[in-house]
Each structure stands twice: as structure tokens, then as C-alpha cells.
Short mmCIF file of N, CA and C in Angstrom, two decimals:
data_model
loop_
_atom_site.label_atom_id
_atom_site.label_comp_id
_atom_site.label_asym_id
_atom_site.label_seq_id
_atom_site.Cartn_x
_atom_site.Cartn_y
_atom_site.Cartn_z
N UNK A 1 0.83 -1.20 0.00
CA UNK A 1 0.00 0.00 0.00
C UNK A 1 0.87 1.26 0.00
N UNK A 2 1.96 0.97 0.81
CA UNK A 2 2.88 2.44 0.76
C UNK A 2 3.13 3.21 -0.70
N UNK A 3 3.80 1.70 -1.79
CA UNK A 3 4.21 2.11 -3.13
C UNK A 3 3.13 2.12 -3.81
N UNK A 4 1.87 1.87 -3.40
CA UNK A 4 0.31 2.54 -4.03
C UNK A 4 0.61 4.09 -4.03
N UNK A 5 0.70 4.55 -2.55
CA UNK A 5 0.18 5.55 -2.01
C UNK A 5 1.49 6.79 -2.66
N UNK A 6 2.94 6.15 -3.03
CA UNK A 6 3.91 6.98 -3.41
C UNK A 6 3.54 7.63 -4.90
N UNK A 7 3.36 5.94 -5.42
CA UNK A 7 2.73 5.97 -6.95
C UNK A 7 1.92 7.50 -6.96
N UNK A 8 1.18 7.47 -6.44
CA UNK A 8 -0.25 8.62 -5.99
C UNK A 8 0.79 10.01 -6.25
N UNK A 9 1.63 10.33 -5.91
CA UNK A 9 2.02 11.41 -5.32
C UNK A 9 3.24 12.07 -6.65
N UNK A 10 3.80 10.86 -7.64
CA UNK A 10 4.97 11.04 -8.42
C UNK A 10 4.30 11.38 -9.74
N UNK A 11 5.10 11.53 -10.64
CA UNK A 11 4.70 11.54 -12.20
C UNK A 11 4.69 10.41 -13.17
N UNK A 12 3.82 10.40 -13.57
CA UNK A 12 3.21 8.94 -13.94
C UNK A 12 3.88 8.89 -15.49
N UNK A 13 4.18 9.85 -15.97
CA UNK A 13 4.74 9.68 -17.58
C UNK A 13 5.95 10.60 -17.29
N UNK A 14 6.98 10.13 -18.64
CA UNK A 14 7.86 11.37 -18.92
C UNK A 14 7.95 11.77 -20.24
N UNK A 15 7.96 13.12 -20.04
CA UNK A 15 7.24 14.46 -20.83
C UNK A 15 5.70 14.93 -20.22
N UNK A 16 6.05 14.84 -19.07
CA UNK A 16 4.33 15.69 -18.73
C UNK A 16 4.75 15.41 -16.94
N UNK A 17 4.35 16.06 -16.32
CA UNK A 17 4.31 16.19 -14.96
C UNK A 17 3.41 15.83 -14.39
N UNK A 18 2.26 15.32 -15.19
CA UNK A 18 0.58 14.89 -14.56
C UNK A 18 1.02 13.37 -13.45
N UNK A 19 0.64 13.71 -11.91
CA UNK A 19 0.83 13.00 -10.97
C UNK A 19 -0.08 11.22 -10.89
N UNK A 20 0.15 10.62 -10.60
CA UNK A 20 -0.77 9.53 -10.29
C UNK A 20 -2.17 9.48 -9.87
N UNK A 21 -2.41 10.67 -9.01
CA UNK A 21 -4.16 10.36 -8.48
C UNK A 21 -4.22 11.37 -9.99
N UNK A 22 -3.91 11.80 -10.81
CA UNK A 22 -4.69 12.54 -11.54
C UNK A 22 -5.15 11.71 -12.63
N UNK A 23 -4.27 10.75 -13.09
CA UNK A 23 -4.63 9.27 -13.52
C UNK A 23 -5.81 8.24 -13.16
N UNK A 24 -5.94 7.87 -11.97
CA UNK A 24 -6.45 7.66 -11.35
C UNK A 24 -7.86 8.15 -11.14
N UNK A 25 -7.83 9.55 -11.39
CA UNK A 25 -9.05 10.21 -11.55
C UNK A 25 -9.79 10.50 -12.68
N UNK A 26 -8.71 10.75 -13.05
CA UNK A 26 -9.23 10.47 -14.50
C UNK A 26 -9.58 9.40 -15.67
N UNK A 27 -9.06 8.10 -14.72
CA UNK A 27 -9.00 7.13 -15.84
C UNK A 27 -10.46 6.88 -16.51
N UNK A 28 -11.25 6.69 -15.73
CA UNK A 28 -12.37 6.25 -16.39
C UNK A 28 -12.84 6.64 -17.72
N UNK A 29 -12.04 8.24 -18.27
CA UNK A 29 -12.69 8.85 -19.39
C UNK A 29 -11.96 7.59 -20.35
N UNK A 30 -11.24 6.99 -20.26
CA UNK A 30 -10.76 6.01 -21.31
C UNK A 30 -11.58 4.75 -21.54
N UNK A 31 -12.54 4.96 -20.94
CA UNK A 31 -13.72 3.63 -21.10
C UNK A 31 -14.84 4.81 -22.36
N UNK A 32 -15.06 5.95 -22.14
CA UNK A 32 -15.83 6.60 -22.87
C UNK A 32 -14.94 7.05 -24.32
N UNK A 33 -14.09 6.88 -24.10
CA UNK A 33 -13.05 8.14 -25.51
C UNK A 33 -12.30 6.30 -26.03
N UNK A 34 -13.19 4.95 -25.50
CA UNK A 34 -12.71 3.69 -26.48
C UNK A 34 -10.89 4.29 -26.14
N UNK A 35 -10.02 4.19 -25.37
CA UNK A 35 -8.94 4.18 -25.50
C UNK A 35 -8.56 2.90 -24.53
N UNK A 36 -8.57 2.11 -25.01
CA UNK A 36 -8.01 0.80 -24.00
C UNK A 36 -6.57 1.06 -23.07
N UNK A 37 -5.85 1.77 -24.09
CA UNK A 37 -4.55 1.83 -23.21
C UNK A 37 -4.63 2.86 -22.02
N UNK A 38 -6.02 3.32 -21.86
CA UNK A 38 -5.88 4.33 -20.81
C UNK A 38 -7.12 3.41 -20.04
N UNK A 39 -8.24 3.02 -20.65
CA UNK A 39 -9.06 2.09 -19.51
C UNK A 39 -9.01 0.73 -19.32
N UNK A 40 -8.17 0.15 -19.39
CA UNK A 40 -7.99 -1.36 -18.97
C UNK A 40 -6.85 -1.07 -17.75
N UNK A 41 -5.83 -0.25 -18.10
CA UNK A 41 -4.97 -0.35 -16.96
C UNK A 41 -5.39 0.36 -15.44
N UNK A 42 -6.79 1.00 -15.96
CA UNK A 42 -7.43 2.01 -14.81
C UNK A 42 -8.21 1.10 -13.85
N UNK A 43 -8.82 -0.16 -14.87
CA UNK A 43 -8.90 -1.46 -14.33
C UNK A 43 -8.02 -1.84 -13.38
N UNK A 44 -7.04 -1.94 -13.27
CA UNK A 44 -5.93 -2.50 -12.47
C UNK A 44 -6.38 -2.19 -11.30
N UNK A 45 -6.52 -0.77 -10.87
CA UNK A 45 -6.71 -0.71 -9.44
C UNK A 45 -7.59 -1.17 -9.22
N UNK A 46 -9.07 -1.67 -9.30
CA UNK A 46 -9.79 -2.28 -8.50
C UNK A 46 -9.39 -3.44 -8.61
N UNK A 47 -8.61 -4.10 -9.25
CA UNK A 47 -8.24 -5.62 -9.48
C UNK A 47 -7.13 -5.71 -7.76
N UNK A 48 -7.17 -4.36 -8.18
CA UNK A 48 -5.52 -4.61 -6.58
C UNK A 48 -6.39 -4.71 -5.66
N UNK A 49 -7.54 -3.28 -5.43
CA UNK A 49 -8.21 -3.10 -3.96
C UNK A 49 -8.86 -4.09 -4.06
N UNK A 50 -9.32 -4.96 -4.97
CA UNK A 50 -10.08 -6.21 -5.00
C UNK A 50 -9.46 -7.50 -3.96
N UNK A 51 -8.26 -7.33 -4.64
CA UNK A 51 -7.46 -8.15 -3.63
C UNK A 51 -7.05 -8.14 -2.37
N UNK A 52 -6.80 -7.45 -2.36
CA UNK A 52 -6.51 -6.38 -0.56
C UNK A 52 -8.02 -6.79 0.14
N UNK A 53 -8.75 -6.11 -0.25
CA UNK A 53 -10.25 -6.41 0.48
C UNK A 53 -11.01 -7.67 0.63
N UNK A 54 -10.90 -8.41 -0.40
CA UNK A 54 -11.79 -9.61 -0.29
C UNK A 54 -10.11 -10.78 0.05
N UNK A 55 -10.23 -11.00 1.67
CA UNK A 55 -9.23 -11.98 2.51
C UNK A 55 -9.98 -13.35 2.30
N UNK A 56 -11.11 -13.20 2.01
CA UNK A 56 -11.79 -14.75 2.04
C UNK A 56 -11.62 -15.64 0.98
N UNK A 57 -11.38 -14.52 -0.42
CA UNK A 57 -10.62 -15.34 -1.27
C UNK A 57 -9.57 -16.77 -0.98
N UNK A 58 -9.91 -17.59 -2.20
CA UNK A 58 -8.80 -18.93 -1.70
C UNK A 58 -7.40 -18.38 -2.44
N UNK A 59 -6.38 -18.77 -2.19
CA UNK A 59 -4.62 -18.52 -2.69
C UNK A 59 -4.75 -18.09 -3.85
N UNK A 60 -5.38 -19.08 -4.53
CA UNK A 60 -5.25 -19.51 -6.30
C UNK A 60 -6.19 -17.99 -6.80
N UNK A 61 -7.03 -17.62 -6.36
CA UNK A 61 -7.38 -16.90 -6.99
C UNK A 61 -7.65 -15.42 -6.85
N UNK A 62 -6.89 -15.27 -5.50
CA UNK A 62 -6.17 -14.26 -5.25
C UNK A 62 -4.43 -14.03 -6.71
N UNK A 63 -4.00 -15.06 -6.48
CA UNK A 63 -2.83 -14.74 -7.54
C UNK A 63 -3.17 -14.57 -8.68
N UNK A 64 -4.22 -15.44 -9.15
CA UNK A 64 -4.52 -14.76 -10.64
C UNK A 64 -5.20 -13.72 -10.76
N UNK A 65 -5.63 -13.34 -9.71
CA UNK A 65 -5.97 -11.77 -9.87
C UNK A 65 -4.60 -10.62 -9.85
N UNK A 66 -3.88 -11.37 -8.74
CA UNK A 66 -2.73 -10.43 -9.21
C UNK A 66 -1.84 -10.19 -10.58
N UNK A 67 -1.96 -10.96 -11.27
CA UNK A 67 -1.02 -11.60 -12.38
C UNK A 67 -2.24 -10.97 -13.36
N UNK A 68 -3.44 -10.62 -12.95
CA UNK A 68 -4.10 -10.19 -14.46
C UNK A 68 -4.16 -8.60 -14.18
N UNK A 69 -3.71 -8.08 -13.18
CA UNK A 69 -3.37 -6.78 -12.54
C UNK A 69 -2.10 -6.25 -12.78
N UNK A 70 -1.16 -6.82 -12.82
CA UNK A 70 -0.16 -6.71 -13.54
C UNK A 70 0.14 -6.50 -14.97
N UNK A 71 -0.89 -7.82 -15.90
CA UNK A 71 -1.47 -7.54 -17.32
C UNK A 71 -1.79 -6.19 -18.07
N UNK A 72 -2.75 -6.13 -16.85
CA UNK A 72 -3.66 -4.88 -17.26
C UNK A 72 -3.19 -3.26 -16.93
N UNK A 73 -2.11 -3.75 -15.81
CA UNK A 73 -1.25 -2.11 -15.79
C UNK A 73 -0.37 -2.20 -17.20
N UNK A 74 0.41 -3.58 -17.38
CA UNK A 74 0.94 -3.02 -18.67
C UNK A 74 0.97 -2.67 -19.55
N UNK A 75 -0.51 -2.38 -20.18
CA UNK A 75 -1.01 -2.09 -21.24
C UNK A 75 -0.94 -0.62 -21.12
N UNK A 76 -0.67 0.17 -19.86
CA UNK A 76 -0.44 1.80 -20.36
C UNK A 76 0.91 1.59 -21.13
N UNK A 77 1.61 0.64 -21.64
CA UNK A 77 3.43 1.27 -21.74
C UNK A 77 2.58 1.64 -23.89
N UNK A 78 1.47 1.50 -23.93
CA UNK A 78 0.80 1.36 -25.25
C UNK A 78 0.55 2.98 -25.38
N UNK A 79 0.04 3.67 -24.48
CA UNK A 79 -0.28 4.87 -24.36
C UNK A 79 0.65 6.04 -24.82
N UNK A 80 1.07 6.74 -26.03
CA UNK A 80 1.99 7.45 -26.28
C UNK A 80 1.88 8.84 -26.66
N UNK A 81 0.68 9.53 -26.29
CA UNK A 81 0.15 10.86 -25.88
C UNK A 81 -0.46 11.17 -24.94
N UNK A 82 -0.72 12.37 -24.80
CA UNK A 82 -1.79 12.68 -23.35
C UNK A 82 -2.14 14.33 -23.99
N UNK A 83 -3.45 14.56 -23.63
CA UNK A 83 -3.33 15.95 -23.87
C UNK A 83 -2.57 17.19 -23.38
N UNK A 84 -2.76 17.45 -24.25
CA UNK A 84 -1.66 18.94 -23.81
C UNK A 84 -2.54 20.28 -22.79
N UNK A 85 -3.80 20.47 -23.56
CA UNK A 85 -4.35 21.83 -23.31
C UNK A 85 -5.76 21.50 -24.03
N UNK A 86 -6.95 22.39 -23.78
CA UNK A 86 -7.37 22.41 -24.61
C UNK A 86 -7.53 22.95 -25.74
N UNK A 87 -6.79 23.10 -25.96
CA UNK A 87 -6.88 23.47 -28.00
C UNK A 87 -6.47 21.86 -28.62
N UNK A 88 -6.74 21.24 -27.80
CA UNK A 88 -6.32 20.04 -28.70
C UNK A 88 -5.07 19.35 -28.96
N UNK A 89 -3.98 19.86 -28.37
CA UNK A 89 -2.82 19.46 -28.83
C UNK A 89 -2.41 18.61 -28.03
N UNK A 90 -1.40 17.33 -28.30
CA UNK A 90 -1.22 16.10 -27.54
C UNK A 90 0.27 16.05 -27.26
N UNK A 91 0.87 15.90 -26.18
CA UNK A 91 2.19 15.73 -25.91
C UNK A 91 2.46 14.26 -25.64
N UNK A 92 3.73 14.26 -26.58
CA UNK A 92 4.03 12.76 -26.28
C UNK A 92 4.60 12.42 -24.90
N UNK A 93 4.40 11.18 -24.57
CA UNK A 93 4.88 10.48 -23.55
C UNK A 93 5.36 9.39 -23.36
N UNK A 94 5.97 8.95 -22.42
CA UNK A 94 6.37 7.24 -22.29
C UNK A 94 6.32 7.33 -20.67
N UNK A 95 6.07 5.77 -20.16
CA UNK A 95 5.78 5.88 -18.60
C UNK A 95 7.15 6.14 -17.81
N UNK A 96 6.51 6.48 -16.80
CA UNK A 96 7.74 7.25 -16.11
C UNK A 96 7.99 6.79 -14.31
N UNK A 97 8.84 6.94 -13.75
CA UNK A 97 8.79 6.63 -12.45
C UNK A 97 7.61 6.55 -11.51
N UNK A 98 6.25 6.82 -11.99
CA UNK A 98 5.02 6.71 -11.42
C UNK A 98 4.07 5.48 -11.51
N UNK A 99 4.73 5.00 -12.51
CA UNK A 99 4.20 3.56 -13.69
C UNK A 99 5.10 2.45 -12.73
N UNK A 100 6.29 3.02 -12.94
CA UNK A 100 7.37 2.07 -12.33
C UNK A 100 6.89 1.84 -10.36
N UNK A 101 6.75 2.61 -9.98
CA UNK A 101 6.29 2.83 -8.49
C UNK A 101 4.85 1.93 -8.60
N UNK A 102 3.87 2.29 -9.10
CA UNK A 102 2.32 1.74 -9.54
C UNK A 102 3.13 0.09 -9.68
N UNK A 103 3.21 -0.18 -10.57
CA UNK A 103 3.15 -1.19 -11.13
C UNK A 103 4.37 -2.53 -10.11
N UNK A 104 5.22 -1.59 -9.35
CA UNK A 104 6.15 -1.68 -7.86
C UNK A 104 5.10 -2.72 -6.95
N UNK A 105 3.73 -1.77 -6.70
CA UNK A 105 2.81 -2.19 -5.36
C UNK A 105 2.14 -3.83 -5.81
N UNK A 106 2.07 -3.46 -7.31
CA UNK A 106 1.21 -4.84 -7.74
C UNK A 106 1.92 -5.98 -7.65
N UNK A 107 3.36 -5.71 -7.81
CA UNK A 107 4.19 -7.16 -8.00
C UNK A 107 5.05 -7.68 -6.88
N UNK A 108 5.18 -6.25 -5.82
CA UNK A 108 5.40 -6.98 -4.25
C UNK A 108 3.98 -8.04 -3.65
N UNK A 109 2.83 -7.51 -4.02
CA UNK A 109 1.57 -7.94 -3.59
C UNK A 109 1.27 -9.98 -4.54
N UNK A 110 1.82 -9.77 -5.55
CA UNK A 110 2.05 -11.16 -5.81
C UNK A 110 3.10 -12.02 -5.10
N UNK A 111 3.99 -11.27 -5.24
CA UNK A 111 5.58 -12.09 -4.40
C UNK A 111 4.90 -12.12 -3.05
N UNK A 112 4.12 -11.92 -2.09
CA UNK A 112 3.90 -11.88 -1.03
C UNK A 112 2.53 -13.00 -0.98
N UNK A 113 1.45 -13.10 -2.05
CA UNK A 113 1.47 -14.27 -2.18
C UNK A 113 1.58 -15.82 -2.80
N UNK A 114 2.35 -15.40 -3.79
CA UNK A 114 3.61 -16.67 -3.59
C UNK A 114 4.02 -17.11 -2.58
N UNK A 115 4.78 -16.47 -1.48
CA UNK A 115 5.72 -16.89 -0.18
C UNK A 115 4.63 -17.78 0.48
N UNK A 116 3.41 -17.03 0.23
CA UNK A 116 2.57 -18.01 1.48
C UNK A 116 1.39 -19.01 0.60
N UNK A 117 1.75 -19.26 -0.54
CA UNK A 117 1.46 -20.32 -1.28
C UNK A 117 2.52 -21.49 -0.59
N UNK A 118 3.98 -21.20 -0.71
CA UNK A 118 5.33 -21.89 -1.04
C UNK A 118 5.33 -22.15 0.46
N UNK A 119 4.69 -21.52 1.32
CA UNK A 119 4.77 -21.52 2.44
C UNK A 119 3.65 -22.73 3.06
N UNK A 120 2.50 -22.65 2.61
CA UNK A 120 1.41 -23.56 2.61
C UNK A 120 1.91 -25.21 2.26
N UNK A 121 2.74 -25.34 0.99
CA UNK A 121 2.91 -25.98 0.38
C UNK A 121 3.48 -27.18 1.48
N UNK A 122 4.86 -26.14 1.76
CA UNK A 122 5.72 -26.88 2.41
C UNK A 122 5.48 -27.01 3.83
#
């Protein structure tokens, strides 16, 4: 949750300074404007808080939720504009230490349960 909460606070692309909750807040317009690479990965977060929240889940399907959360953040590295202003103009981008941080929380949260899969096991 910490590298959720950092994610939140950094810049999510480079070439643009737009922070993580602004992402976040905004993602949903990418379900209306048909841009998959901006609403499937906006998906991700409830796939995480999904996980976090529902403990009653069994192992197995807690991990494949993580592993399709992971999927689905990677599909922003597809995303290679963002608007500029409104007059329309689009600045390019590529993901940036905010993506890297984001996408940080999802894959400690699998490795953590792995251990207590591997841990079960044995």
C-alpha cells in the first residue's frame, strides 16, 4: 500500500508532470473516448483493492488476480500521448517513475502471495 500511495504522489509519464491520483481520476474517461490503453490499466486498481479487500478469497485466486493486474497495468506502456491543453494538442509520452512505483505495489503484492502459497505448500 505504501508504493500505491507513493505511486499517488509522483509523475506517472515522462514528458508531462501529470501526478498519479490525476490518472487515477481520470482514468475512467478512457472507457468513454474507447482508449483501451488508458481504460484497462485504470482497471488495475480495483483488481488490486479487489485483492486487498476480499481476505476470504482462496490462494489460487487471489494470484490470478494479481497476475491479471499486472497484465492490465501493462497495457499503459501502449499509451503514447496525453493531452496537452485544450486546443487540442497532444504531448508525447512514455511511462515514467510513477508507472514504475504503480506497477512496484502490484508485484510486491504477488511475491507476497507466492511466499505463502510456497509456504502452505511446504
Amino acid at each position: 500500500m505504501l508504493l500505491y500511495g507513493v505511486a499517488l504522489i509522483t509523475p506517472m509519464f515522462f514528458g508531462t508532470w501529470t501526478i498519479g491520483v490525476f490518472g487515477l481520476i481520470m482514468g475512467w474517461l478512457g472507457i468513454f473516448a474507447l482508449e483501451p490503453f488508458v481504460a484497462i490499466p485504470w482497471f488495475a486498481n480495483f483488481l488490486y483493492f479487489g485483492n486487498l479487500i476480499f481476505n476470504k478469497l482462496n490462494l489460487k485466486t487471489k494470484i490470478g488476480m494479481s497476475v491479471l493486474t499486472i497484465i492490465f497495468a501493462i497495457l499503459i506502456v501502449g499509451l503514447l500521448s496525453l493531452p496537452d491543453n485544450a486546443g487540442g494538442n497532444n504531448r508525447e509520452v512514455t511511462v515514467g517513475i510513477g508507472f514504475l512505483i504503480w506497477i512496484s505495489s502490484f508485484i510486491v503484492l504477488l511475491i507476497g502471495q507466492l511466499k505463502e502459497k510456497n509456504k502452505n505448500v511446504g
